[in-house]
Amino acid sequence: TAKIIVLDPKAKFSKMGLFTAGWEKHYSGMVEWIGPEAHGGIKSVNHETMEIVTDLDTFKADAACVIPAMRAGVIAQNAGVTDGDWAPIIPATMASKADPNIYVLGDASVASAMPKSGFSANSQAKVAANAIRGELTGSRVYDARFANTCWSLIATNDGVKVGANYKAGSEKIDVVDKFVSQGNESSEVRKTTYEESIGWYSGITTDMFS
Ligand SMILES: Cc1cc2nc3c(=O)[nH]c(=O)nc-3n(C[C@H](O)[C@H](O)[C@H](O)COP(=O)(O)OP(=O)(O)OC[C@H]3O[C@@H](n4cnc5c(N)ncnc54)[C@H](O)[C@@H]3O)c2cc1C
């Protein structure tokens, strides 16, 4: 039987309990998540032998997806708006803390409590657009409100989600309220959650491209 091994550099991940329970329920014994305390970090990747070396073991894969550490694009670094890997912003406007004439949103920004997601980026874009319009035309700039939901489909019709609403604090984006799927939900609730994600995708693509 095929097996998926996750060599995670982080000790925990979003919706961890929901995923772990879902893997056990739908793919028992097929998904093995190994945290950094156990594997000690990836020491090397050999694409010719398909071997991934860690302190724990050398894993030989038929297919491997190696994700390097991420950071804001070179353009952001060259513009001087990054501090370390990411770009700090003023929460009320998404303007760069380093240069108020540059707005940074989405994955490149330090949006504190908000996760890096397409939903977050779209929400931050609206705040930035509102601020830029106000700056250019003197029109009213509404208080920044942000939202995010991340849906995950564990198996057919078994959807889970985590999300929150946010507001601009003086130094960072703060959580107003939040929600997460529960471990004991009925299959009807999980199906509804999955259907919500399809509705969200349809809505956000229409919002962006039409
Ligand atoms: C596997 C995976 C699944 C995901 N699933 C979801 C999901 O279900 N829901 C969700 O909300 N989010 C999801 N995300 C996260 C989401 O994709 C990102 O958070 C989102 O794309 C960030 O948007 P962004 O515009 O900030 O950055 P990007 O989407 O990274 O866009 C930046 C763009 O800038 C371009 N660029 C870089 N340098 C230059 C330059 N010098 N000149 C011109 N262009 C340049 C890049 O080519 C890129 O197209 C997922 C991500 C991954 C990897």
XYZ file of C-alpha atoms and ligand atoms in Angstrom:
263
model
C 0.000 0.000 0.000
C 1.271 3.471 -0.862
C 2.220 5.648 2.071
C 2.596 9.389 2.494
C 5.302 10.564 4.901
C 5.261 14.209 5.969
C 8.618 15.488 7.273
C 7.407 18.698 8.859
C 9.908 21.375 9.987
C 7.229 22.701 12.348
C 5.994 21.085 15.552
C 2.317 21.648 14.737
C 0.103 22.803 11.890
C -3.312 24.362 11.344
C -6.275 22.027 11.994
C -3.788 19.391 13.162
C -6.255 17.458 15.328
C -8.879 17.455 12.566
C -6.382 16.264 9.959
C -4.898 13.595 12.205
C -8.349 12.219 13.013
C -9.361 12.406 9.336
C -6.252 10.543 8.171
C -6.922 7.801 10.695
C -10.578 7.571 9.689
C -10.161 7.607 5.899
C -6.576 6.444 5.257
C -5.634 4.396 8.291
C -1.883 3.707 8.411
C -1.260 5.508 5.092
C -0.268 8.979 6.326
C 2.626 9.365 8.745
C 3.397 12.867 10.033
C 6.839 13.256 11.620
C 7.652 16.455 13.506
C 11.047 18.173 13.880
C 11.756 16.762 17.353
C 11.746 13.307 15.786
C 13.528 13.868 12.456
C 15.807 16.778 13.448
C 15.410 18.618 10.133
C 16.084 17.666 6.526
C 19.846 17.385 6.044
C 19.915 16.721 2.304
C 17.794 15.789 -0.696
C 19.223 13.616 -3.463
C 16.968 13.845 -6.513
C 18.883 11.121 -8.364
C 18.404 8.479 -5.689
C 15.150 10.079 -4.440
C 16.549 9.965 -0.917
C 15.788 12.458 1.817
C 18.239 12.376 4.693
C 17.261 13.269 8.256
C 18.732 12.469 11.678
C 15.981 9.917 12.146
C 16.345 7.995 8.899
C 17.014 8.213 5.172
C 13.656 8.169 3.421
C 13.461 6.831 -0.128
C 10.494 8.185 -2.065
C 8.754 7.284 -5.317
C 7.531 10.874 -5.507
C 8.693 13.707 -3.274
C 7.482 17.260 -2.853
C 10.202 19.345 -1.204
C 9.047 22.784 -0.101
C 11.857 25.253 0.665
C 11.537 27.881 3.391
C 9.549 30.827 2.056
C 9.973 34.592 2.102
C 8.741 37.705 0.323
C 9.796 38.031 -3.326
C 13.072 39.648 -4.355
C 11.139 42.691 -5.586
C 10.029 43.362 -1.994
C 13.553 42.962 -0.681
C 14.942 45.244 -3.403
C 12.291 47.843 -2.585
C 13.576 47.872 0.988
C 10.222 47.014 2.532
C 11.205 43.723 4.168
C 12.450 43.203 7.692
C 13.863 39.700 7.682
C 11.832 37.464 5.392
C 8.588 39.451 5.243
C 7.305 43.024 4.894
C 5.844 44.785 7.970
C 2.711 46.844 7.275
C 0.504 49.476 8.900
C -2.621 47.436 9.745
C -5.173 50.177 8.979
C -4.003 50.595 5.366
C -1.608 47.745 4.431
C 0.986 50.445 3.624
C 4.570 49.383 4.180
C 6.042 50.466 7.510
C 9.273 51.235 5.653
C 7.720 53.306 2.838
C 4.106 54.578 3.065
C 3.964 54.971 -0.719
C 4.252 51.207 -1.112
C 1.406 48.875 -0.155
C 2.167 45.232 0.604
C -0.529 42.618 0.905
C -0.913 38.884 0.802
C 1.833 36.406 1.533
C 4.633 39.014 1.437
C 3.150 41.051 4.282
C 3.452 40.593 8.030
C -0.275 40.349 8.683
C 0.311 39.018 12.220
C -2.747 37.006 13.268
C -3.920 36.402 9.687
C -2.675 33.248 7.985
C -1.147 33.467 4.534
C -4.051 32.563 2.248
C -5.804 33.706 -0.905
C -8.814 34.665 1.207
C -6.581 36.827 3.460
C -4.825 38.424 0.477
C -8.175 39.297 -1.129
C -9.420 40.795 2.130
C -6.212 42.809 2.595
C -6.399 44.024 -1.021
C -9.775 45.627 -0.309
C -8.341 47.446 2.715
C -5.372 48.652 0.633
C -7.624 49.754 -2.255
C -9.873 51.663 0.134
C -6.853 53.430 1.666
C -5.326 54.271 -1.727
C -8.639 55.648 -3.005
C -8.911 57.809 0.120
C -5.348 59.020 -0.327
C -5.901 59.933 -3.982
C -9.411 61.383 -3.880
C -9.967 62.406 -0.263
C -12.926 60.015 -0.060
C -13.875 58.409 3.248
C -11.599 55.580 4.328
C -13.608 52.927 6.157
C -12.225 51.172 9.219
C -10.181 48.195 8.135
C -11.974 44.875 8.541
C -10.399 41.616 7.458
C -11.651 38.050 7.213
C -10.289 34.633 6.414
C -11.489 31.063 6.195
C -9.295 28.130 5.203
C -11.253 25.064 4.133
C -9.670 21.642 3.765
C -11.226 18.601 2.160
C -10.006 15.526 4.035
C -12.038 13.076 1.939
C -15.077 13.224 -0.331
C -17.706 15.389 1.396
C -15.587 15.572 4.585
C -14.722 19.268 4.749
C -13.264 21.144 7.716
C -12.509 24.815 8.168
C -10.796 27.351 10.394
C -11.326 31.071 10.163
C -11.611 34.437 11.854
C -12.594 38.074 11.504
C -9.968 40.706 12.205
C -9.556 44.427 12.749
C -6.624 46.779 12.508
C -4.885 47.310 15.828
C -2.333 50.090 16.144
C 0.613 47.745 15.685
C -0.856 44.573 14.255
C -3.948 42.973 12.792
C -5.987 41.599 15.704
C -8.518 38.770 15.900
C -12.122 39.846 16.590
C -13.699 36.388 16.618
C -12.717 32.985 15.318
C -14.092 29.534 14.603
C -12.845 26.050 13.802
C -14.564 22.786 12.858
C -15.093 20.427 15.765
C -13.878 16.846 15.933
C -17.307 15.377 16.660
C -19.282 16.916 13.781
C -21.876 14.904 11.861
C -21.281 13.882 8.255
C -24.030 16.355 7.234
C -22.109 19.255 8.796
C -18.883 18.115 7.098
C -20.666 17.928 3.737
C -22.110 21.418 4.245
C -18.622 22.709 5.090
C -17.295 21.207 1.858
C -20.139 22.790 -0.138
C -19.360 26.155 1.469
C -15.813 25.914 0.124
C -17.110 25.426 -3.419
C -19.330 28.487 -2.963
C -16.381 30.493 -1.618
C -14.202 29.547 -4.588
C -16.899 30.538 -7.037
C -17.411 33.825 -5.180
C -13.749 34.807 -4.877
C -12.921 34.017 -8.507
C -15.926 36.069 -9.638
C -14.837 38.863 -7.276
C -11.308 38.862 -8.713
C -11.822 38.285 -12.411
C -15.208 39.650 -13.466
C -0.728 24.092 -2.225
C -1.381 25.375 -1.788
C -2.754 25.378 -1.535
C -3.385 26.551 -1.132
N -4.738 26.525 -0.882
C -5.366 27.667 -0.536
C -6.782 27.673 -0.330
O -7.465 26.651 -0.456
N -7.378 28.840 0.024
C -6.655 29.994 0.158
O -7.255 31.030 0.463
N -5.304 30.022 -0.021
C -4.653 28.894 -0.372
N -3.282 28.892 -0.559
C -2.519 30.124 -0.291
C -2.617 31.101 -1.458
O -2.259 30.451 -2.664
C -1.666 32.280 -1.202
O -1.825 32.752 0.113
C -1.972 33.399 -2.183
O -1.741 32.958 -3.502
C -1.103 34.624 -1.883
O -1.348 35.583 -2.861
P -0.286 36.707 -3.129
O -0.867 37.538 -4.235
O 0.082 37.360 -1.854
O 1.025 35.974 -3.607
P 1.275 35.016 -4.941
O 0.003 34.294 -5.234
O 2.503 34.300 -4.586
O 1.472 36.089 -6.058
C 2.654 36.836 -6.186
C 2.885 36.996 -7.673
O 3.907 37.962 -7.898
C 4.656 37.526 -8.996
N 5.938 38.252 -8.978
C 6.996 38.057 -8.157
N 7.989 38.922 -8.457
C 7.537 39.692 -9.470
C 8.103 40.771 -10.214
N 9.337 41.237 -9.961
N 7.367 41.315 -11.189
C 6.118 40.862 -11.457
N 5.531 39.846 -10.790
C 6.232 39.269 -9.800
C 4.756 36.032 -8.803
O 5.072 35.377 -10.006
C 3.340 35.698 -8.332
O 2.470 35.404 -9.398
C -2.630 27.739 -0.977
C -1.256 27.729 -1.244
C -0.637 26.557 -1.639
C 0.846 26.577 -1.931
